[in-house]
Amino acid sequence: MSVVGLRLMFCSWLLLHVGAEQTTNTRNPYLQPFPVLKNDNLLRAARGEVVDRVPVWVMRQAGRYLPEFQELRKQHDFFTVCRTPELACEVTMQPLRRFDLDASIIFSDILVIPQALGLTVEMHAGVGPVLPQPIVVPEDLKRLTPDGALSRLAYVGDAITMMRHKLEGRVPLIGFTGAPWTLMGYMIEGGGSKTMSKAKAWLKDYPEDTKLFLNLLTDAIVDYLEMQVKAGAQMLQIFESSAEHLSKEEFLQWGVPYLKRIRDELVDRLTKRAIPVVPLTLFAKGAGHSLKEQSELGYDVIGLDWTVDPVEARSVVGPNITLQGNLDPMDMYRDPDELRTLTTEMVHKFGKSRYIANLGHGITPQTPITSMEVLVEAVHKAL
Ligand code: 1CP
């Protein structure tokens, strides 16, 4: 056979193989391939392409401010919702039924990774997540069970695949994870914390064990994100929500290297398996001091909290990164006219190119539903 013939044979084998990688989820009863995407403004904005309208979605858009979410939560425990694809999809769909959003985000929580690593995580009403047996000293790291962690997270992949079908191509589906430092914080503190004082003490008391811990989490995160892409996630967001507790120097030492490793290893793995690489968003809350460093990590989108000025952020990161954010979630409590003005001003500052509108952090539980309507409409009408 000629060289050309051999090449052709290899190419058709590759196409078949790639097709199988992308579309097969043996655990999922749904038939592939996925419905064609109708509104791809989010993905176009992430890639720096021209958009029809500025895309908008909201962190925690499925959640406690929605009465239908509260209603469903009365009947089901939080992690039962996460672990039951039908319920996770129902909750993911709830905000899309009400608002003209340009993205969906799979319903789950960042704490499913600590759970898969063997820690108990409970969701207490009015308190948030509680980990009754936290990691206190380096010796406790032996309790973590990274082997098999990915298979214990398969339910997230199942929910993602099911959701891609249920969406019928309406908007893209975002997958997500917590970043290593943020997860380490919850695992040491045993839940949320105003100061992250115990986790911060680890950085100084046990720097070598901290590295081991962060590397273990990074490995689990890369596996988890790869799985989400294979299951059908069209974009991924990495939540480094606890960056706000670190100084710039600490963020560069304990956040950035692991965030870089996540991006590089994920892109490498997907590329090697000929799986299309999806856009990646880094949201490091409170790390507006390090936008330059963040912009050099290879992420497509940088999420901003509301403390960062849009024009300054653009001048720091340059023209080749998409920015996401950054309305103060408290602005959602202003009256509709004021909220409309604030939203319009924000969109004007960012502009139509390489921009995804969002809040600067998650929507809070008491937010009036009308504010979501005002926000979404104001973004779409601004430019
Ligand atoms: O009882 C309930 O219903 C609990 C409320 C709730 C919800 C709706 C929690 C508890 N998690 C979630 C869902 C969730 N968590 C999503 C869903 C998808 C969507 O955006 O619609 C996402 C993306 C998260 C991510 C998450 N969980 C983060 C990162 C984002 C952020 O807000 O910084 C963090 C830090 C968590 C931990 C967590 N889970 C829940 C709470 C109340 C918290 C914060 C606790 C604390 O720090 O005090």
GROMACS .gro file of C-alpha atoms and ligand atoms in nm:
model
  431
    1MET     CA    1   0.000   0.000   0.000
    2SER     CA    2   0.121   0.352  -0.078
    3VAL     CA    3   0.220   0.601   0.190
    4VAL     CA    4  -0.087   0.808   0.098
    5GLY     CA    5  -0.309   0.503   0.141
    6LEU     CA    6  -0.161   0.430   0.480
    7ARG     CA    7  -0.210   0.792   0.582
    8LEU     CA    8  -0.575   0.780   0.471
    9MET     CA    9  -0.630   0.461   0.670
   10PHE     CA   10  -0.472   0.619   0.977
   11CYS     CA   11  -0.685   0.932   0.937
   12SER     CA   12  -1.010   0.736   0.914
   13TRP     CA   13  -0.908   0.528   1.217
   14LEU     CA   14  -0.831   0.851   1.403
   15LEU     CA   15  -1.168   1.003   1.308
   16LEU     CA   16  -1.354   0.695   1.425
   17HIS     CA   17  -1.152   0.683   1.744
   18VAL     CA   18  -1.198   1.053   1.818
   19GLY     CA   19  -1.569   1.026   1.747
   20ALA     CA   20  -1.593   0.742   1.997
   21GLU     CA   21  -1.396   0.932   2.263
   22GLN     CA   22  -1.616   1.235   2.228
   23THR     CA   23  -1.952   1.078   2.222
   24THR     CA   24  -1.943   0.755   2.420
   25ASN     CA   25  -2.044   0.756   2.782
   26THR     CA   26  -2.104   0.392   2.857
   27ARG     CA   27  -2.268   0.471   3.190
   28ASN     CA   28  -2.525   0.691   3.024
   29PRO     CA   29  -2.835   0.560   2.850
   30TYR     CA   30  -2.866   0.866   2.627
   31LEU     CA   31  -2.777   0.830   2.262
   32GLN     CA   32  -2.509   1.051   2.116
   33PRO     CA   33  -2.430   1.283   1.945
   34PHE     CA   34  -2.550   1.595   2.123
   35PRO     CA   35  -2.801   1.843   1.979
   36VAL     CA   36  -2.652   2.127   1.773
   37LEU     CA   37  -2.580   2.445   1.969
   38LYS     CA   38  -2.815   2.731   1.876
   39ASN     CA   39  -2.677   3.014   2.094
   40ASP     CA   40  -2.298   2.997   2.102
   41ASN     CA   41  -2.231   3.358   2.207
   42LEU     CA   42  -2.065   3.242   2.530
   43LEU     CA   43  -1.814   3.023   2.347
   44ARG     CA   44  -1.753   3.287   2.082
   45ALA     CA   45  -1.686   3.551   2.348
   46ALA     CA   46  -1.446   3.311   2.520
   47ARG     CA   47  -1.255   3.258   2.196
   48GLY     CA   48  -1.249   3.626   2.106
   49GLU     CA   49  -1.490   3.589   1.812
   50VAL     CA   50  -1.767   3.832   1.717
   51VAL     CA   51  -2.091   3.792   1.919
   52ASP     CA   52  -2.457   3.874   1.833
   53ARG     CA   53  -2.507   4.002   2.184
   54VAL     CA   54  -2.302   4.019   2.504
   55PRO     CA   55  -2.350   3.680   2.670
   56VAL     CA   56  -2.465   3.678   3.032
   57TRP     CA   57  -2.493   3.413   3.301
   58VAL     CA   58  -2.476   3.437   3.679
   59MET     CA   59  -2.263   3.245   3.927
   60ARG     CA   60  -2.498   3.033   4.144
   61GLN     CA   61  -2.781   3.102   3.899
   62ALA     CA   62  -2.941   2.778   4.018
   63GLY     CA   63  -2.992   2.827   4.388
   64ARG     CA   64  -3.169   2.952   4.691
   65TYR     CA   65  -3.307   3.279   4.547
   66LEU     CA   66  -3.542   3.066   4.331
   67PRO     CA   67  -3.860   2.944   4.508
   68GLU     CA   68  -3.871   2.633   4.287
   69PHE     CA   69  -3.519   2.543   4.408
   70GLN     CA   70  -3.624   2.590   4.772
   71GLU     CA   71  -3.928   2.372   4.704
   72LEU     CA   72  -3.720   2.091   4.555
   73ARG     CA   73  -3.470   2.116   4.841
   74LYS     CA   74  -3.750   2.057   5.094
   75GLN     CA   75  -3.790   1.712   4.944
   76HIS     CA   76  -3.427   1.619   4.873
   77ASP     CA   77  -3.099   1.649   5.056
   78PHE     CA   78  -2.842   1.871   4.879
   79PHE     CA   79  -2.603   1.591   4.779
   80THR     CA   80  -2.893   1.368   4.671
   81VAL     CA   81  -2.976   1.641   4.419
   82CYS     CA   82  -2.613   1.645   4.301
   83ARG     CA   83  -2.597   1.264   4.276
   84THR     CA   84  -2.926   1.211   4.094
   85PRO     CA   85  -2.884   1.324   3.732
   86GLU     CA   86  -3.260   1.388   3.682
   87LEU     CA   87  -3.268   1.617   3.989
   88ALA     CA   88  -2.938   1.789   3.906
   89CYS     CA   89  -3.068   1.856   3.553
   90GLU     CA   90  -3.402   1.986   3.683
   91VAL     CA   91  -3.224   2.238   3.907
   92THR     CA   92  -2.978   2.334   3.631
   93MET     CA   93  -3.278   2.404   3.407
   94GLN     CA   94  -3.473   2.615   3.658
   95PRO     CA   95  -3.304   2.953   3.590
   96LEU     CA   96  -3.319   2.892   3.213
   97ARG     CA   97  -3.697   2.861   3.227
   98ARG     CA   98  -3.725   3.205   3.382
   99PHE     CA   99  -3.444   3.410   3.224
  100ASP     CA  100  -3.294   3.462   2.878
  101LEU     CA  101  -2.949   3.344   2.991
  102ASP     CA  102  -2.665   3.259   2.752
  103ALA     CA  103  -2.520   2.969   2.954
  104SER     CA  104  -2.612   2.691   3.190
  105ILE     CA  105  -2.385   2.559   3.465
  106ILE     CA  106  -2.424   2.204   3.590
  107PHE     CA  107  -2.570   2.182   3.937
  108SER     CA  108  -2.311   2.043   4.178
  109ASP     CA  109  -2.071   2.182   4.437
  110ILE     CA  110  -1.697   2.227   4.466
  111LEU     CA  111  -1.700   2.000   4.773
  112VAL     CA  112  -1.779   1.684   4.576
  113ILE     CA  113  -1.402   1.637   4.531
  114PRO     CA  114  -1.326   1.626   4.907
  115GLN     CA  115  -1.616   1.380   4.932
  116ALA     CA  116  -1.473   1.160   4.658
  117LEU     CA  117  -1.139   1.175   4.843
  118GLY     CA  118  -1.303   1.015   5.144
  119LEU     CA  119  -1.413   1.306   5.364
  120THR     CA  120  -1.769   1.334   5.490
  121VAL     CA  121  -1.937   1.655   5.371
  122GLU     CA  122  -2.278   1.754   5.506
  123MET     CA  123  -2.488   2.049   5.392
  124HIS     CA  124  -2.646   2.219   5.693
  125ALA     CA  125  -2.940   2.453   5.631
  126GLY     CA  126  -2.848   2.815   5.693
  127VAL     CA  127  -2.483   2.723   5.764
  128GLY     CA  128  -2.347   2.574   5.442
  129PRO     CA  129  -2.106   2.285   5.405
  130VAL     CA  130  -1.973   2.108   5.716
  131LEU     CA  131  -1.687   1.854   5.716
  132PRO     CA  132  -1.707   1.685   6.059
  133GLN     CA  133  -1.366   1.514   6.033
  134PRO     CA  134  -1.140   1.776   5.873
  135ILE     CA  135  -0.771   1.743   5.791
  136VAL     CA  136  -0.604   1.883   6.103
  137VAL     CA  137  -0.240   1.774   6.083
  138PRO     CA  138  -0.028   1.636   5.793
  139GLU     CA  139  -0.076   1.282   5.930
  140ASP     CA  140  -0.445   1.316   5.838
  141LEU     CA  141  -0.357   1.331   5.467
  142LYS     CA  142  -0.323   0.950   5.487
  143ARG     CA  143  -0.701   0.936   5.530
  144LEU     CA  144  -0.750   1.068   5.176
  145THR     CA  145  -0.831   0.810   4.909
  146PRO     CA  146  -0.725   0.943   4.568
  147ASP     CA  147  -0.741   0.593   4.414
  148GLY     CA  148  -1.083   0.553   4.261
  149ALA     CA  149  -1.185   0.913   4.334
  150LEU     CA  150  -1.275   0.973   3.969
  151SER     CA  151  -1.511   0.677   3.957
  152ARG     CA  152  -1.686   0.815   4.265
  153LEU     CA  153  -1.750   1.135   4.068
  154ALA     CA  154  -1.903   0.957   3.767
  155TYR     CA  155  -2.248   1.088   3.863
  156VAL     CA  156  -2.136   1.441   3.769
  157GLY     CA  157  -2.045   1.315   3.421
  158ASP     CA  158  -2.382   1.142   3.395
  159ALA     CA  159  -2.562   1.464   3.489
  160ILE     CA  160  -2.358   1.660   3.234
  161THR     CA  161  -2.437   1.417   2.952
  162MET     CA  162  -2.806   1.411   3.039
  163MET     CA  163  -2.812   1.791   3.060
  164ARG     CA  164  -2.657   1.831   2.715
  165HIS     CA  165  -2.955   1.641   2.575
  166LYS     CA  166  -3.214   1.821   2.785
  167LEU     CA  167  -3.075   2.158   2.677
  168GLU     CA  168  -3.151   2.072   2.313
  169GLY     CA  169  -2.866   2.301   2.210
  170ARG     CA  170  -3.027   2.610   2.361
  171VAL     CA  171  -2.711   2.738   2.535
  172PRO     CA  172  -2.369   2.591   2.622
  173LEU     CA  173  -2.320   2.387   2.941
  174ILE     CA  174  -2.042   2.491   3.180
  175GLY     CA  175  -1.867   2.240   3.407
  176PHE     CA  176  -1.665   2.349   3.709
  177THR     CA  177  -1.435   2.263   3.995
  178GLY     CA  178  -1.288   2.425   4.303
  179ALA     CA  179  -0.917   2.512   4.274
  180PRO     CA  180  -0.659   2.336   4.495
  181TRP     CA  181  -0.606   2.611   4.755
  182THR     CA  182  -0.981   2.670   4.789
  183LEU     CA  183  -1.054   2.299   4.839
  184MET     CA  184  -0.763   2.262   5.081
  185GLY     CA  185  -0.910   2.550   5.284
  186TYR     CA  186  -1.250   2.382   5.325
  187MET     CA  187  -1.088   2.047   5.403
  188ILE     CA  188  -0.875   2.193   5.684
  189GLU     CA  189  -1.131   2.436   5.824
  190GLY     CA  190  -1.410   2.177   5.818
  191GLY     CA  191  -1.637   2.418   5.626
  192GLY     CA  192  -1.654   2.782   5.529
  193SER     CA  193  -1.444   3.024   5.732
  194LYS     CA  194  -1.421   3.401   5.759
  195THR     CA  195  -1.042   3.391   5.795
  196MET     CA  196  -0.916   3.049   5.673
  197SER     CA  197  -0.681   3.081   5.971
  198LYS     CA  198  -0.613   2.707   6.015
  199ALA     CA  199  -0.547   2.656   5.644
  200LYS     CA  200  -0.323   2.962   5.638
  201ALA     CA  201  -0.128   2.829   5.935
  202TRP     CA  202  -0.051   2.515   5.729
  203LEU     CA  203   0.124   2.731   5.466
  204LYS     CA  204   0.378   2.843   5.729
  205ASP     CA  205   0.385   2.541   5.964
  206TYR     CA  206   0.389   2.260   5.704
  207PRO     CA  207   0.503   2.400   5.367
  208GLU     CA  208   0.620   2.061   5.234
  209ASP     CA  209   0.297   1.883   5.334
  210THR     CA  210   0.101   2.174   5.187
  211LYS     CA  211   0.272   2.107   4.853
  212LEU     CA  212   0.183   1.738   4.876
  213PHE     CA  213  -0.176   1.828   4.961
  214LEU     CA  214  -0.210   2.081   4.676
  215ASN     CA  215  -0.052   1.840   4.428
  216LEU     CA  216  -0.286   1.560   4.532
  217LEU     CA  217  -0.583   1.792   4.478
  218THR     CA  218  -0.443   1.915   4.145
  219ASP     CA  219  -0.419   1.555   4.018
  220ALA     CA  220  -0.780   1.485   4.121
  221ILE     CA  221  -0.897   1.811   3.960
  222VAL     CA  222  -0.730   1.739   3.623
  223ASP     CA  223  -0.891   1.392   3.612
  224TYR     CA  224  -1.226   1.542   3.708
  225LEU     CA  225  -1.215   1.817   3.444
  226GLU     CA  226  -1.110   1.575   3.171
  227MET     CA  227  -1.404   1.355   3.266
  228GLN     CA  228  -1.642   1.653   3.249
  229VAL     CA  229  -1.524   1.741   2.897
  230LYS     CA  230  -1.565   1.379   2.783
  231ALA     CA  231  -1.916   1.381   2.932
  232GLY     CA  232  -2.010   1.693   2.733
  233ALA     CA  233  -1.906   2.008   2.925
  234GLN     CA  234  -1.853   2.284   2.666
  235MET     CA  235  -1.660   2.522   2.890
  236LEU     CA  236  -1.502   2.489   3.237
  237GLN     CA  237  -1.468   2.731   3.526
  238ILE     CA  238  -1.211   2.691   3.805
  239PHE     CA  239  -1.331   2.859   4.125
  240GLU     CA  240  -1.041   2.988   4.336
  241SER     CA  241  -1.292   3.158   4.567
  242SER     CA  242  -1.059   3.162   4.867
  243ALA     CA  243  -0.780   3.350   4.690
  244GLU     CA  244  -0.921   3.648   4.881
  245HIS     CA  245  -0.754   3.516   5.197
  246LEU     CA  246  -0.404   3.518   5.046
  247SER     CA  247  -0.160   3.805   5.001
  248LYS     CA  248  -0.028   3.857   4.650
  249GLU     CA  249   0.293   3.675   4.741
  250GLU     CA  250   0.098   3.383   4.890
  251PHE     CA  251  -0.134   3.362   4.589
  252LEU     CA  252   0.166   3.348   4.356
  253GLN     CA  253   0.320   3.072   4.568
  254TRP     CA  254   0.017   2.860   4.668
  255GLY     CA  255  -0.240   2.936   4.399
  256VAL     CA  256  -0.076   3.015   4.066
  257PRO     CA  257   0.159   2.713   4.015
  258TYR     CA  258  -0.127   2.467   4.067
  259LEU     CA  259  -0.366   2.669   3.850
  260LYS     CA  260  -0.103   2.659   3.578
  261ARG     CA  261  -0.054   2.284   3.617
  262ILE     CA  262  -0.432   2.227   3.592
  263ARG     CA  263  -0.452   2.419   3.265
  264ASP     CA  264  -0.137   2.274   3.109
  265GLU     CA  265  -0.207   1.912   3.201
  266LEU     CA  266  -0.572   1.930   3.099
  267VAL     CA  267  -0.491   2.082   2.759
  268ASP     CA  268  -0.211   1.829   2.713
  269ARG     CA  269  -0.432   1.531   2.795
  270LEU     CA  270  -0.721   1.643   2.578
  271THR     CA  271  -0.488   1.720   2.289
  272LYS     CA  272  -0.315   1.380   2.315
  273ARG     CA  273  -0.654   1.208   2.304
  274ALA     CA  274  -0.766   1.432   2.015
  275ILE     CA  275  -1.056   1.564   2.221
  276PRO     CA  276  -1.135   1.929   2.136
  277VAL     CA  277  -1.010   2.162   2.410
  278VAL     CA  278  -1.293   2.368   2.561
  279PRO     CA  279  -1.250   2.729   2.683
  280LEU     CA  280  -1.127   2.758   3.041
  281THR     CA  281  -1.220   3.030   3.290
  282LEU     CA  282  -1.021   3.114   3.600
  283PHE     CA  283  -1.215   3.296   3.871
  284ALA     CA  284  -0.979   3.386   4.155
  285LYS     CA  285  -1.187   3.596   4.391
  286GLY     CA  286  -0.990   3.872   4.559
  287ALA     CA  287  -0.686   3.825   4.335
  288GLY     CA  288  -0.726   4.148   4.137
  289HIS     CA  289  -0.368   4.221   4.249
  290SER     CA  290  -0.238   3.948   4.017
  291LEU     CA  291  -0.428   3.992   3.691
  292LYS     CA  292  -0.107   4.009   3.490
  293GLU     CA  293   0.015   3.679   3.637
  294GLN     CA  294  -0.328   3.521   3.586
  295SER     CA  295  -0.335   3.631   3.224
  296GLU     CA  296  -0.008   3.445   3.160
  297LEU     CA  297  -0.143   3.104   3.269
  298GLY     CA  298  -0.310   3.016   2.939
  299TYR     CA  299  -0.674   3.047   3.051
  300ASP     CA  300  -0.914   3.188   2.790
  301VAL     CA  301  -1.127   3.382   3.037
  302ILE     CA  302  -1.041   3.563   3.361
  303GLY     CA  303  -1.329   3.620   3.602
  304LEU     CA  304  -1.324   3.945   3.799
  305ASP     CA  305  -1.484   4.029   4.131
  306TRP     CA  306  -1.647   4.369   4.173
  307THR     CA  307  -1.344   4.531   4.337
  308VAL     CA  308  -1.163   4.540   4.003
  309ASP     CA  309  -1.214   4.826   3.757
  310PRO     CA  310  -1.303   4.691   3.409
  311VAL     CA  311  -1.093   4.943   3.218
  312GLU     CA  312  -0.787   4.887   3.437
  313ALA     CA  313  -0.830   4.509   3.412
  314ARG     CA  314  -0.837   4.527   3.032
  315SER     CA  315  -0.523   4.740   3.022
  316VAL     CA  316  -0.341   4.489   3.246
  317VAL     CA  317  -0.443   4.165   3.069
  318GLY     CA  318  -0.421   4.301   2.714
  319PRO     CA  319  -0.655   4.232   2.419
  320ASN     CA  320  -0.624   3.852   2.394
  321ILE     CA  321  -0.805   3.742   2.709
  322THR     CA  322  -1.180   3.743   2.767
  323LEU     CA  323  -1.298   3.910   3.088
  324GLN     CA  324  -1.599   3.794   3.289
  325GLY     CA  325  -1.791   3.976   3.560
  326ASN     CA  326  -1.822   4.181   3.765
  327LEU     CA  327  -2.134   4.351   3.904
  328ASP     CA  328  -2.142   4.370   4.282
  329PRO     CA  329  -2.399   4.106   4.394
  330MET     CA  330  -2.529   4.373   4.633
  331ASP     CA  331  -2.630   4.588   4.334
  332MET     CA  332  -2.899   4.323   4.275
  333TYR     CA  333  -3.075   4.472   4.580
  334ARG     CA  334  -3.100   4.822   4.424
  335ASP     CA  335  -3.427   4.928   4.264
  336PRO     CA  336  -3.476   4.818   3.901
  337ASP     CA  337  -3.394   5.155   3.742
  338GLU     CA  338  -3.073   5.190   3.936
  339LEU     CA  339  -2.975   4.829   3.865
  340ARG     CA  340  -3.041   4.884   3.494
  341THR     CA  341  -2.814   5.191   3.494
  342LEU     CA  342  -2.537   5.015   3.688
  343THR     CA  343  -2.550   4.714   3.453
  344THR     CA  344  -2.548   4.928   3.140
  345GLU     CA  345  -2.251   5.129   3.269
  346MET     CA  346  -2.062   4.809   3.344
  347VAL     CA  347  -2.120   4.663   2.996
  348HIS     CA  348  -2.010   4.992   2.838
  349LYS     CA  349  -1.684   4.981   3.035
  350PHE     CA  350  -1.606   4.626   2.923
  351GLY     CA  351  -1.731   4.660   2.563
  352LYS     CA  352  -1.873   4.397   2.328
  353SER     CA  353  -1.549   4.223   2.240
  354ARG     CA  354  -1.406   3.945   2.460
  355TYR     CA  355  -1.657   4.001   2.738
  356ILE     CA  356  -1.898   3.776   2.932
  357ALA     CA  357  -2.133   3.957   3.170
  358ASN     CA  358  -2.178   3.811   3.518
  359LEU     CA  359  -2.181   3.917   3.881
  360GLY     CA  360  -1.850   3.956   4.066
  361HIS     CA  361  -1.944   3.659   4.288
  362GLY     CA  362  -2.243   3.429   4.342
  363ILE     CA  363  -2.597   3.563   4.356
  364THR     CA  364  -2.713   3.578   4.719
  365PRO     CA  365  -3.025   3.401   4.854
  366GLN     CA  366  -3.245   3.707   4.922
  367THR     CA  367  -3.198   3.859   4.574
  368PRO     CA  368  -3.534   3.958   4.419
  369ILE     CA  369  -3.613   3.754   4.109
  370THR     CA  370  -3.699   4.071   3.915
  371SER     CA  371  -3.333   4.177   3.951
  372MET     CA  372  -3.226   3.879   3.741
  373GLU     CA  373  -3.475   3.983   3.471
  374VAL     CA  374  -3.347   4.343   3.481
  375LEU     CA  375  -2.981   4.234   3.472
  376VAL     CA  376  -3.019   3.998   3.176
  377GLU     CA  377  -3.226   4.243   2.975
  378ALA     CA  378  -2.995   4.536   3.051
  379VAL     CA  379  -2.688   4.339   2.938
  380HIS     CA  380  -2.852   4.238   2.611
  381LYS     CA  381  -2.973   4.591   2.539
  382ALA     CA  382  -2.656   4.776   2.641
  383LEU     CA  383  -2.464   4.746   2.312
  3841CP     O1  384  -2.888   2.416   5.089
  3841CP     C1  385  -2.852   2.454   4.980
  3841CP     O2  386  -2.924   2.443   4.882
  3841CP     C2  387  -2.713   2.508   4.977
  3841CP     C3  388  -2.684   2.620   4.883
  3841CP     C4  389  -2.580   2.581   4.781
  3841CP     C5  390  -2.598   2.576   4.642
  3841CP     C6  391  -2.720   2.613   4.566
  3841CP     C7  392  -2.448   2.536   4.807
  3841CP     C8  393  -2.387   2.521   4.937
  3841CP     N1  394  -2.389   2.503   4.686
  3841CP     C9  395  -2.475   2.528   4.585
  3841CP    C10  396  -2.451   2.502   4.441
  3841CP    C11  397  -2.326   2.547   4.382
  3841CP     N2  398  -2.206   2.564   4.447
  3841CP    C12  399  -2.306   2.576   4.246
  3841CP    C13  400  -2.417   2.548   4.145
  3841CP    C14  401  -2.418   2.591   4.012
  3841CP    C15  402  -2.462   2.735   3.991
  3841CP     O3  403  -2.376   2.824   3.992
  3841CP     O4  404  -2.581   2.757   3.964
  3841CP    C16  405  -2.173   2.618   4.231
  3841CP    C17  406  -2.103   2.666   4.105
  3841CP    C18  407  -2.112   2.610   4.358
  3841CP    C19  408  -1.971   2.639   4.383
  3841CP    C20  409  -1.925   2.663   4.520
  3841CP     N3  410  -1.960   2.597   4.634
  3841CP    C21  411  -1.823   2.755   4.554
  3841CP    C22  412  -1.751   2.841   4.454
  3841CP    C23  413  -1.831   2.959   4.417
  3841CP    C24  414  -1.839   3.063   4.523
  3841CP     O5  415  -1.951   3.098   4.561
  3841CP     O6  416  -1.732   3.112   4.566
  3841CP    C25  417  -1.801   2.749   4.692
  3841CP    C26  418  -1.704   2.830   4.774
  3841CP    C27  419  -1.888   2.648   4.743
  3841CP    C28  420  -1.899   2.604   4.883
  3841CP    C29  421  -2.037   2.621   4.932
  3841CP     N4  422  -2.137   2.537   4.899
  3841CP    C30  423  -2.254   2.583   4.953
  3841CP    C31  424  -2.225   2.703   5.025
  3841CP    C32  425  -2.323   2.784   5.103
  3841CP    C33  426  -2.089   2.727   5.008
  3841CP    C34  427  -2.009   2.847   5.063
  3841CP    C35  428  -1.982   2.824   5.208
  3841CP    C36  429  -1.891   2.928   5.271
  3841CP     O7  430  -1.780   2.955   5.220
  3841CP     O8  431  -1.930   2.980   5.375
   0.00000   0.00000   0.00000
